mmCIF file of C-alpha atoms in Angstrom:
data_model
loop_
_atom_site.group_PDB
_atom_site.id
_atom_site.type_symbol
_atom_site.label_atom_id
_atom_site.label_comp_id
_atom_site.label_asym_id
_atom_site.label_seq_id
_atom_site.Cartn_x
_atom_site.Cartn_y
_atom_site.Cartn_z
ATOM 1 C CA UNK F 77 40.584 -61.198 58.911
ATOM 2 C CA UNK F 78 43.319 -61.812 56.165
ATOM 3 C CA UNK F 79 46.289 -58.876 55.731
ATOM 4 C CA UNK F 80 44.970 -58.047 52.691
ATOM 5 C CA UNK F 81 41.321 -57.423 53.571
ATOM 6 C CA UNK F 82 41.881 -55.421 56.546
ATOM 7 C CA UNK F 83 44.184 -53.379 54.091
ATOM 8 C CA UNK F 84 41.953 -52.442 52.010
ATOM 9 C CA UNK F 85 39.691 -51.732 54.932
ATOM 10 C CA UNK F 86 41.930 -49.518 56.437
ATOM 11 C CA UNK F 87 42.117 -47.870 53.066
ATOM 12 C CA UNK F 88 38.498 -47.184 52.715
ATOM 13 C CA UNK F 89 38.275 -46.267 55.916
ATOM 14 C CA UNK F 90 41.070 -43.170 55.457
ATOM 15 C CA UNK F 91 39.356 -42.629 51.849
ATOM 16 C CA UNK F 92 36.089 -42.114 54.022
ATOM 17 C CA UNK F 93 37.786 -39.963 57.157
ATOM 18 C CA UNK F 94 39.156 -37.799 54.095
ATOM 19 C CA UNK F 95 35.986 -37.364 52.399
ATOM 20 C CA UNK F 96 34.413 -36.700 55.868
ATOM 21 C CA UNK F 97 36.836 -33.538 56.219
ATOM 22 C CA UNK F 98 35.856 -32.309 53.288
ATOM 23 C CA UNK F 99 32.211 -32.788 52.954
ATOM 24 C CA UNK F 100 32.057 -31.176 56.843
ATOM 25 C CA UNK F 101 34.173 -27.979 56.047
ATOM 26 C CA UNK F 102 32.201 -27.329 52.441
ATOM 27 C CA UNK F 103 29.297 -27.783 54.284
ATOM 28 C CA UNK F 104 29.876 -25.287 56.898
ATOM 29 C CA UNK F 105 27.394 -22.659 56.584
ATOM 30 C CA UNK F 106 29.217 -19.580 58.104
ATOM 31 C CA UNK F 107 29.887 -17.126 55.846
ATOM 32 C CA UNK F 108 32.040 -15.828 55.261
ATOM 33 C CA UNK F 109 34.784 -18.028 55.847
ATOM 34 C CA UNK F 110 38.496 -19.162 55.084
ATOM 35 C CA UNK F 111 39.011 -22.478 56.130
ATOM 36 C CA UNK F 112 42.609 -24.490 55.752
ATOM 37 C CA UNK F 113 42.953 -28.021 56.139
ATOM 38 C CA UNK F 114 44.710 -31.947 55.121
ATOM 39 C CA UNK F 115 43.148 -34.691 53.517
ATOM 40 C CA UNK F 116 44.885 -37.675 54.001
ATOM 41 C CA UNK F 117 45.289 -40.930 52.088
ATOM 42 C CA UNK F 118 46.832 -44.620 53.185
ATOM 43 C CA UNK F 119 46.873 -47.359 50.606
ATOM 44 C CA UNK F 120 47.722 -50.785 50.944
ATOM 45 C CA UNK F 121 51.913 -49.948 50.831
ATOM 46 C CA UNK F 122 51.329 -47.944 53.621
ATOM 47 C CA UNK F 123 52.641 -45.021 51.458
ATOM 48 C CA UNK F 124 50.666 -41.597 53.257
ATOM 49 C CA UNK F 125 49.781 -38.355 51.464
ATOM 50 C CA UNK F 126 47.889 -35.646 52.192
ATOM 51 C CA UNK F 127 46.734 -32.827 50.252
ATOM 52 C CA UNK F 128 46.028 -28.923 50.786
ATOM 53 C CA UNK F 129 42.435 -27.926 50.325
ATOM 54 C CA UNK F 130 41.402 -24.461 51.093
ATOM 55 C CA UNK F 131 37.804 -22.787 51.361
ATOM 56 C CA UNK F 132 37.007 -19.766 50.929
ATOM 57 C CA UNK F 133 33.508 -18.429 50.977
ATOM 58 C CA UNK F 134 31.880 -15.216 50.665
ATOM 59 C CA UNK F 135 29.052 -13.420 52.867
ATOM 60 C CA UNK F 136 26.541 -14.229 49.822
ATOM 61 C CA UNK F 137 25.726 -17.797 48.333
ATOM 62 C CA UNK F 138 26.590 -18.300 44.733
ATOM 63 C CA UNK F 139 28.667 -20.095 42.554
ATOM 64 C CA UNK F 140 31.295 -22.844 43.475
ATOM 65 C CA UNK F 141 34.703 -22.054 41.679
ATOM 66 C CA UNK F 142 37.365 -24.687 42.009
ATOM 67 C CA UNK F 143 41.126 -24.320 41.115
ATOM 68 C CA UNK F 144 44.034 -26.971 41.312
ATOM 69 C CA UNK F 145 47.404 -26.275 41.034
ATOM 70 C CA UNK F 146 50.058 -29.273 40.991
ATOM 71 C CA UNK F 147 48.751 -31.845 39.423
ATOM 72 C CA UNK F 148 52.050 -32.114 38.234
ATOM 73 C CA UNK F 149 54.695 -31.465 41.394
ATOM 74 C CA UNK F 150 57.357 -29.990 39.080
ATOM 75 C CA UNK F 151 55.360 -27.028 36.845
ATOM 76 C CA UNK F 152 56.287 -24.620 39.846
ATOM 77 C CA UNK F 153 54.407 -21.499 38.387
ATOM 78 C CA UNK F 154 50.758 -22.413 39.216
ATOM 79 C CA UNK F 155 51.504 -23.646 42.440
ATOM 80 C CA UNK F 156 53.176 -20.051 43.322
ATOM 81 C CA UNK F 157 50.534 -18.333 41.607
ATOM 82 C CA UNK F 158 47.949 -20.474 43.780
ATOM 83 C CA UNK F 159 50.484 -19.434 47.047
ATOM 84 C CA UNK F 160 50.224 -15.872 45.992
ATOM 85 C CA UNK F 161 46.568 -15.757 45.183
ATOM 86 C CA UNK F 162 45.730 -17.472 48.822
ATOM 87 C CA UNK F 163 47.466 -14.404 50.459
ATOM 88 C CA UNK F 164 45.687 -12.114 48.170
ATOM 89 C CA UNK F 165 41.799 -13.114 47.597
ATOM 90 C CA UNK F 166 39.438 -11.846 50.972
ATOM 91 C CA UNK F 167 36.317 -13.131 51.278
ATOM 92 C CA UNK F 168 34.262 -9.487 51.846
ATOM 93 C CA UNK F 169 35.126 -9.563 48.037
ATOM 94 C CA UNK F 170 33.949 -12.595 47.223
ATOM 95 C CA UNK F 171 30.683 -14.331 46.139
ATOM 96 C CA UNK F 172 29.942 -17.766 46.768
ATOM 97 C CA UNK F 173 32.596 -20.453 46.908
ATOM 98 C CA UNK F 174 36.422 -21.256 45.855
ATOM 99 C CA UNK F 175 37.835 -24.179 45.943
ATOM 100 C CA UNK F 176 41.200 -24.119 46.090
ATOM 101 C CA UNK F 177 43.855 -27.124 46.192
ATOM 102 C CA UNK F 178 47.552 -25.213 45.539
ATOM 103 C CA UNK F 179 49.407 -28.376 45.431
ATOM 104 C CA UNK F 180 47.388 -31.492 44.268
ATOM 105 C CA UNK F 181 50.462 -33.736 44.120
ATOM 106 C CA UNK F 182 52.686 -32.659 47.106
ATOM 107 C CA UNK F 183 54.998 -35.719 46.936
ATOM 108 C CA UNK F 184 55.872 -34.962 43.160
ATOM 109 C CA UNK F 185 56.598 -31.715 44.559
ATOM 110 C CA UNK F 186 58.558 -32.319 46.891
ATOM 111 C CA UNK F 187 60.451 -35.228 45.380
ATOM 112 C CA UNK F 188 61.440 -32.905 42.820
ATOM 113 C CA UNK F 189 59.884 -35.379 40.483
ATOM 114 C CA UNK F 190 58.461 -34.535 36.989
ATOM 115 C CA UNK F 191 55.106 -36.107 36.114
ATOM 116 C CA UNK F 192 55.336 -38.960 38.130
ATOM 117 C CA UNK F 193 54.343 -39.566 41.772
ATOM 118 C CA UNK F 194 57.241 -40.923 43.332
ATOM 119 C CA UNK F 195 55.276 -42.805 46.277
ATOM 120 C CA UNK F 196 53.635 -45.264 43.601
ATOM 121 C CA UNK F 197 54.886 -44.145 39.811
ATOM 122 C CA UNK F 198 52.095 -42.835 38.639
ATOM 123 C CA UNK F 199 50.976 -39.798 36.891
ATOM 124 C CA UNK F 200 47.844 -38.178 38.219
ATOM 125 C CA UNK F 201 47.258 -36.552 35.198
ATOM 126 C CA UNK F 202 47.030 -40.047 33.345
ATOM 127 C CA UNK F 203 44.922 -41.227 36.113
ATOM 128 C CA UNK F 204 41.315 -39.809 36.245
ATOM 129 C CA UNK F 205 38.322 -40.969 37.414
ATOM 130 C CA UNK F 206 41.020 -43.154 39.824
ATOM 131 C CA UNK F 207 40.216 -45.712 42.737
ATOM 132 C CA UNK F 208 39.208 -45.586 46.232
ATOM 133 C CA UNK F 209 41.090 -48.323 46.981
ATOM 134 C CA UNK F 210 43.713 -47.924 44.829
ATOM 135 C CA UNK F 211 47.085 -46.623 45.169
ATOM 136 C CA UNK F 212 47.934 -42.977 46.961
ATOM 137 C CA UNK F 213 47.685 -41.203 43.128
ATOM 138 C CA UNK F 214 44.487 -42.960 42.145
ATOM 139 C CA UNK F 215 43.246 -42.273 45.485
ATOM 140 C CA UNK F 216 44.046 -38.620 45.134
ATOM 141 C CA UNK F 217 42.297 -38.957 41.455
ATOM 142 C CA UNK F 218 39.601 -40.554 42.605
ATOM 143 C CA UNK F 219 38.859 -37.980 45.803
ATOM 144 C CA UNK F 220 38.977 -34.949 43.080
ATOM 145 C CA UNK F 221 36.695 -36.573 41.084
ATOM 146 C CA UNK F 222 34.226 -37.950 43.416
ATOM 147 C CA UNK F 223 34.300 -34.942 46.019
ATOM 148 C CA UNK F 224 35.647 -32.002 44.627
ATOM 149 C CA UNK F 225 34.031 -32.287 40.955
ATOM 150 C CA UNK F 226 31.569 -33.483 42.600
ATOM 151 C CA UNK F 227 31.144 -30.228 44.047
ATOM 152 C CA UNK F 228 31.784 -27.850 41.739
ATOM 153 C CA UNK F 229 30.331 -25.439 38.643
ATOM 154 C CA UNK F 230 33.429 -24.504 37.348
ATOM 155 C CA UNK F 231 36.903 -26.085 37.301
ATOM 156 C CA UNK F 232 39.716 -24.557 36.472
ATOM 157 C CA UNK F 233 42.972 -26.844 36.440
ATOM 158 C CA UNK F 234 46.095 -25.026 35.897
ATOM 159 C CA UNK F 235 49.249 -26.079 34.353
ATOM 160 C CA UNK F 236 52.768 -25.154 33.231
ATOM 161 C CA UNK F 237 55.877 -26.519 31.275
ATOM 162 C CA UNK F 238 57.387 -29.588 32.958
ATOM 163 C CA UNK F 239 60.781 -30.051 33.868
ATOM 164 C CA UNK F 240 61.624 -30.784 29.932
ATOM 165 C CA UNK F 241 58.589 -28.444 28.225
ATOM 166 C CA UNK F 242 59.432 -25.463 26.748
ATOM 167 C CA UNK F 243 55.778 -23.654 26.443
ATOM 168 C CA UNK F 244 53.936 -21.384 24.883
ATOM 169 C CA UNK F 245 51.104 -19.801 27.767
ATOM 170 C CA UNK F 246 47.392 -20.318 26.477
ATOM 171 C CA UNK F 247 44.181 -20.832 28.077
ATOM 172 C CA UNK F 248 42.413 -24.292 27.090
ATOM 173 C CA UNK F 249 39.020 -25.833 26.284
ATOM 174 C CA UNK F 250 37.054 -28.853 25.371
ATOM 175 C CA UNK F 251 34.528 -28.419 22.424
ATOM 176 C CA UNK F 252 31.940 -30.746 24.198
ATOM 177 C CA UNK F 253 29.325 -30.856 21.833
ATOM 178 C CA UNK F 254 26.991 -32.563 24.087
ATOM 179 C CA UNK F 255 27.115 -29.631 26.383
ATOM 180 C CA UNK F 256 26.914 -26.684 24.620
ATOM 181 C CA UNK F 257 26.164 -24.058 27.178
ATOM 182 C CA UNK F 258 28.979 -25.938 29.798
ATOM 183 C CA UNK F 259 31.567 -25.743 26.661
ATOM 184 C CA UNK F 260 30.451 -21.901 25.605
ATOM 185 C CA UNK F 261 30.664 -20.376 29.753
ATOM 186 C CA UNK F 262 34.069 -22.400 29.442
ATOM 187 C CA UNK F 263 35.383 -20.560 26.148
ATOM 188 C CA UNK F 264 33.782 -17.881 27.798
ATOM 189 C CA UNK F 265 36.056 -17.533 30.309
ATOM 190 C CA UNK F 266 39.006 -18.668 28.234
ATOM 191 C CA UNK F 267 38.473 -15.761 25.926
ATOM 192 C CA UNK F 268 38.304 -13.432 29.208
ATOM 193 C CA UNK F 269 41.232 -14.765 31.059
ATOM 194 C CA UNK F 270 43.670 -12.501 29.011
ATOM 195 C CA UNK F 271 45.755 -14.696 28.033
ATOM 196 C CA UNK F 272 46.548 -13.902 24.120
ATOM 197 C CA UNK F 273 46.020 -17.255 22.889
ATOM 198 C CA UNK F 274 42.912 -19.638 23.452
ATOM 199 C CA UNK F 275 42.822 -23.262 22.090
ATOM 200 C CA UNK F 276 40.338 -25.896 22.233
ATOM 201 C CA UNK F 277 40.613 -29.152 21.689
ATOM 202 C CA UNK F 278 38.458 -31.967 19.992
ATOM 203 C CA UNK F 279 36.421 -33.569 22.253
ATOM 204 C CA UNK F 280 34.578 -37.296 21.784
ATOM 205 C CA UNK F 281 34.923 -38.898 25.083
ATOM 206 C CA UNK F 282 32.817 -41.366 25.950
ATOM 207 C CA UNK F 283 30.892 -41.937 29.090
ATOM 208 C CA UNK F 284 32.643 -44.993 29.478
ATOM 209 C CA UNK F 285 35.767 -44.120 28.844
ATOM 210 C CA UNK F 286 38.180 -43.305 31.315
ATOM 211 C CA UNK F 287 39.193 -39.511 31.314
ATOM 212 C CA UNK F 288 42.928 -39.636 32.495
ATOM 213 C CA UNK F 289 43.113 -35.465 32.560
ATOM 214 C CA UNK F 290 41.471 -33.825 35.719
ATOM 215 C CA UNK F 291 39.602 -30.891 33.276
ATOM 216 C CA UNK F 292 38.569 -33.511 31.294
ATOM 217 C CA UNK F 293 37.084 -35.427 33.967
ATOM 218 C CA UNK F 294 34.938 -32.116 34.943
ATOM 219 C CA UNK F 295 34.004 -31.628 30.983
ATOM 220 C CA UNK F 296 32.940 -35.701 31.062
ATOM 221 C CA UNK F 297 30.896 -35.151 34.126
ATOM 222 C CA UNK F 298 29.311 -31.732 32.814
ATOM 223 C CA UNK F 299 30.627 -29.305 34.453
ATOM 224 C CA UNK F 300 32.088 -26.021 33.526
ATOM 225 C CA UNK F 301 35.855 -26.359 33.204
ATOM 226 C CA UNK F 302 38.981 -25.171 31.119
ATOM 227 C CA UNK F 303 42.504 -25.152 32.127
ATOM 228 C CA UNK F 304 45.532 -22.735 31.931
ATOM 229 C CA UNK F 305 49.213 -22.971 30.532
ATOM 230 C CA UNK F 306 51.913 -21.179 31.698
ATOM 231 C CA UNK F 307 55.507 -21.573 32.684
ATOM 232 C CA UNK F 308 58.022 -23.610 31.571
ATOM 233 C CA UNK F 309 60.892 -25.673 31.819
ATOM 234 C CA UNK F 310 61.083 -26.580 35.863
ATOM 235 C CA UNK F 311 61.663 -23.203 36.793
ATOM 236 C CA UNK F 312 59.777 -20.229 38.233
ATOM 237 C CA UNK F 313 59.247 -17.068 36.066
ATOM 238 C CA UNK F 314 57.616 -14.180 37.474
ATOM 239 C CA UNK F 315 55.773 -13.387 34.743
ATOM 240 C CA UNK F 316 54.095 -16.862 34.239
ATOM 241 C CA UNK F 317 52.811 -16.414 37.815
ATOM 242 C CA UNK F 318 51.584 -12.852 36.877
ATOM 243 C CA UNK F 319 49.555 -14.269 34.540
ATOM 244 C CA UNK F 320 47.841 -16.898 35.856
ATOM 245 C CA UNK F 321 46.923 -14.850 38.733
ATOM 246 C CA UNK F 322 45.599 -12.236 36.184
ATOM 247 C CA UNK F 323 43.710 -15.199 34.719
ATOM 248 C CA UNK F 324 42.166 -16.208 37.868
ATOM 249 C CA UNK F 325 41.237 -12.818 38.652
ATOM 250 C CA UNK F 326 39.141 -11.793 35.484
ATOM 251 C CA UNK F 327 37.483 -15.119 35.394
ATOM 252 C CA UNK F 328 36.279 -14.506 39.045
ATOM 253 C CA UNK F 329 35.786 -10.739 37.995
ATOM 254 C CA UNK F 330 33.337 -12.324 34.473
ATOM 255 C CA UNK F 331 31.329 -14.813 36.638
ATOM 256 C CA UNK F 332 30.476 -11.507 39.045
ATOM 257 C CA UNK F 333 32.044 -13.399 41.919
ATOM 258 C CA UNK F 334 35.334 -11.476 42.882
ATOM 259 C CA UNK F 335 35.525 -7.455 42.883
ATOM 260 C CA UNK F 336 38.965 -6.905 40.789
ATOM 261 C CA UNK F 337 39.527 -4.420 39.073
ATOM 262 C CA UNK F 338 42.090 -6.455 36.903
ATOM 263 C CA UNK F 339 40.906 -6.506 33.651
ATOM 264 C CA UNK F 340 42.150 -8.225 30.174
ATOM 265 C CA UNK F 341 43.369 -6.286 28.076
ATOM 266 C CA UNK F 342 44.833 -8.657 25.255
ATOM 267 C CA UNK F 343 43.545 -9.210 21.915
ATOM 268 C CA UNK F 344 43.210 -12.498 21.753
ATOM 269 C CA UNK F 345 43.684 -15.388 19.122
ATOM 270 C CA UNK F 346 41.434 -18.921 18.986
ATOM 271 C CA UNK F 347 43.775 -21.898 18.273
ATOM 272 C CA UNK F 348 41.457 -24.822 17.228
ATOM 273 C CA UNK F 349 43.414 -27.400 15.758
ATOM 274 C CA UNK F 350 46.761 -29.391 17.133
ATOM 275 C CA UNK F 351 48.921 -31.633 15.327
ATOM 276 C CA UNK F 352 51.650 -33.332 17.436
ATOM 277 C CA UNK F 353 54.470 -34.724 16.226
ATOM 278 C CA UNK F 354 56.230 -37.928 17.849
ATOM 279 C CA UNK F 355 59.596 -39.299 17.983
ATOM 280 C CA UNK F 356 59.643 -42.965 16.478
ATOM 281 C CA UNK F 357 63.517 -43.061 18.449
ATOM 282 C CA UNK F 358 65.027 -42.748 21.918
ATOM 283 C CA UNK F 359 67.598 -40.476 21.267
ATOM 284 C CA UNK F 360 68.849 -36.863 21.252
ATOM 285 C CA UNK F 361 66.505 -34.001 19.890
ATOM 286 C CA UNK F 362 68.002 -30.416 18.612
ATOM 287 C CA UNK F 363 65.913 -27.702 17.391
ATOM 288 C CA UNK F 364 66.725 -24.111 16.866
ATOM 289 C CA UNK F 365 62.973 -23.605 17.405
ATOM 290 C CA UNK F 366 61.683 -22.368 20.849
ATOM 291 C CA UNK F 367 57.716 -22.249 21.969
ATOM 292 C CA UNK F 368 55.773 -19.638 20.552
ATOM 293 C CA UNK F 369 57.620 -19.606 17.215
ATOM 294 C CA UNK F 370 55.733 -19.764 14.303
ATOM 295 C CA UNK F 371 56.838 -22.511 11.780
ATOM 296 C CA UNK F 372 55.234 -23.165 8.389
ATOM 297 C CA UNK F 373 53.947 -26.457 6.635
ATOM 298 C CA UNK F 374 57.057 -28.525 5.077
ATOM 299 C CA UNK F 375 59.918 -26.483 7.087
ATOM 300 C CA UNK F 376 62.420 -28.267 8.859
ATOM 301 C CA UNK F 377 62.057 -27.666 12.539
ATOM 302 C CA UNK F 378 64.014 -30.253 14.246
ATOM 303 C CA UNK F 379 66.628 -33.509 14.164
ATOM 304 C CA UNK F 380 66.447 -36.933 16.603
ATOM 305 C CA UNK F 381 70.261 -37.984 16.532
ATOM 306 C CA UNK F 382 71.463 -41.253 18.203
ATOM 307 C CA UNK F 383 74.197 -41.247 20.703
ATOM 308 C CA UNK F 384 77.366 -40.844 18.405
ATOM 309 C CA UNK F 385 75.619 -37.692 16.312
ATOM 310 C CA UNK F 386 73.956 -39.620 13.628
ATOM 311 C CA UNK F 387 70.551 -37.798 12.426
ATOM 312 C CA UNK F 388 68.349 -40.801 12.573
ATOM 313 C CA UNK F 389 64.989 -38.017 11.575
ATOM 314 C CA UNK F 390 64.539 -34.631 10.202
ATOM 315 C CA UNK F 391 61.258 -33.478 11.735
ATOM 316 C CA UNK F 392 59.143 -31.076 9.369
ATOM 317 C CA UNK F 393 56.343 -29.233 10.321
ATOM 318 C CA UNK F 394 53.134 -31.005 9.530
ATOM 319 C CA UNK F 395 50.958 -27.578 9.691
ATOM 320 C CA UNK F 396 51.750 -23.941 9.274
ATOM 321 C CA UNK F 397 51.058 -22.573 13.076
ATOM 322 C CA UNK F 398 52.936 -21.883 16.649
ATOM 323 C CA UNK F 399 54.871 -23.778 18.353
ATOM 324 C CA UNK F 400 52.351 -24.672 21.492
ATOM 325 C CA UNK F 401 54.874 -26.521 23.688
ATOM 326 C CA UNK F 402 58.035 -28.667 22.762
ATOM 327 C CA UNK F 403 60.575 -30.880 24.131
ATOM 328 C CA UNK F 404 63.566 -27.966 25.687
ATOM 329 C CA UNK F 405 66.073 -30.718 26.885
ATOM 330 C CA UNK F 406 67.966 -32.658 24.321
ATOM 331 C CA UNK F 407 66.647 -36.668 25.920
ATOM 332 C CA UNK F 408 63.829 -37.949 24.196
ATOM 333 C CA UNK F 409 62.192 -41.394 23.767
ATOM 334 C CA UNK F 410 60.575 -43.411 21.583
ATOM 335 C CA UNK F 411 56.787 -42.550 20.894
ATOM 336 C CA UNK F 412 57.003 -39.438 23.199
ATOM 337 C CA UNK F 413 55.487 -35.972 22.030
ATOM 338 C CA UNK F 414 58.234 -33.711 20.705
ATOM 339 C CA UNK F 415 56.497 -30.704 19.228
ATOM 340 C CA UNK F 416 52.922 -29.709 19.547
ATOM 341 C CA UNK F 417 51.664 -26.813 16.779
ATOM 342 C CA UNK F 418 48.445 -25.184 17.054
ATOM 343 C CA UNK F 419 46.821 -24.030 13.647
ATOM 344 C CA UNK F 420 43.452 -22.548 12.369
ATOM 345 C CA UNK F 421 44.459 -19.459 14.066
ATOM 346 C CA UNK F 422 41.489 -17.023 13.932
#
């Protein structure tokens, strides 16, 4: 047999023992349970990763509740929060199943590396439905989808400001047309996570297309699923972690699966329209602007300069609305998102 064939044999053949430990711990009908384990992925580099899974499951049958933290190895909030919450949640509280993966990218984490996986540079949130055969982040994309989707009635994928996002925290939809009662259980729980503002986004995916985001894979593949944002900037605020976990919590609390007695309390406020504006430079981007401001249409909220100071743009604001997330660090390059505003605010 050639190198290259019994490479990607070797491949499959860890894709399948990974899919094997999965498929035999969600299978396992004691209840309840609180199971910890690897799954581990080879590709033809011999690069290795393996990935946290925990599953927990209650004394009673019911719904299957998946949450992913890490996606991104260096928005350090939800993977805390997703630490915090796997010391906290007991199954004799819980009904049915969570699926929990606390760090879905562990060498990103661990590399200290923003969005991209450092074992193969690529972004695994730029990667979705992925490959079984593929490289160690399509893999990883490819085992969510296949196995863990796969699997699941609701997925909740959580975020937080990168290494260079400033943020504003909201919970997140897709308006899936095509799925109306999918897309209103997912504003559904949006609206009761308690975060203050709730946006969803335009949605006209289709079935051919590849996803790229991993809550956009589960809203292609009809399932129940919205993500939260919160956190910012590479660094780990207590109160970003606070609220995720509150978000977690009242979403388990509204699909009667977790007895909390956190509730939301925050009146909240539906975002559903985005405009983002992009820098037509590489250069250096000032703003006196910080997420969560609100700007209005036509005002001046932001300069690209080149290296010796020159203003090559004046960015205006295309929409009057908040600030959603924006570039915090002065690099930026050409075609890259500087400032994202949410508007329609109802």
């Amino acid at each position: 047999m050639k190198k290259a064939a019994l490479l990607l044999v070797i491949t499959i053949s860890n894709f399948i023992h990974a899919q094997n430990a999965f498929e035999a711990n969600f299978s396992d009908t004691n209840r309840p349970s609180n199971k910890s384990f690897y799954v581990t992925f080879t590709d033809d580099k011999n690069n290795i990763d393996s990935i946290p899974i925990v599953i927990l499951k209650g004394e009673n049958t019911g719904p299957v509740f998946t949450m992913v933290s890490g996606v991104h190895g260096y928005e350090y909030p939800p993977i805390i929060a997703a630490q915090e919450l796997l010391q906290e949640l007991e199954t004799d509280k819980l009904t049915g199943t969570l699926i929990i993966l606390p760090m879905a990218n562990p060498s990103a984490f661990f590399g200290r590396t923003p969005f991209l996986n450092p074992t193969d540079d690529v972004n695994l949130n730029r990667t979705f439905p992925g490959s079984k055969s593929g490289s160690i982040t399509e893999q990883i994309a490819n085992f969510i989808s296949n196995e863990i989707i796969a699997k699941t009635d609701v997925f909740l994928d959580i975020h937080g400001g990168d290494a260079n996002e400033d943020l504003f925290p909201f919970a997140c939809y897709y308006n899936n047309t095509d799925n109306p009662k999918e897309t209103a259980m997912a504003k559904k729980l949006a609206e009761a996570s308690g975060f203050s503002h709730v946006v969803s986004y335009s949605y006209n995916l289709k079935k051919t297309e590849p996803a790229k985001y991993a809550f956009k894979q589960a809203v292609q593949d009809g399932k129940i699923a919205l993500s939260l944002e919160s956190g910012k900037l590479g660094q780990v605020q207590t109160e970003a972690v606070d609220l995720i976990k509150t978000g977690v919590y009242n979403m388990l609390s509204e699909m009667n699966m977790y007895n909390s007695e956190i509730k939301s309390t925050t009146d909240f406020k539906n975002i559903t329209e985005q405009s983002y504006l992009k820098s037509e430079y590489q250069g250096i981007f000032t703003s006196d602007f910080k997420a969560g401001d609100t700007v209005t249409e036509g005002e001046i909220i932001g300069h690209i300069k080149d290296i010796f100071g020159v203003t090559l743009t004046v960015l205006k604001a295309p929409n009057t609305g908040i600030i959603l997330y924006k570039i915090g660090t002065p690099p930026v390059n050409k075609d890259e998102t500087v400032i994202c505003i949410g508007y329609r605010i109802k």
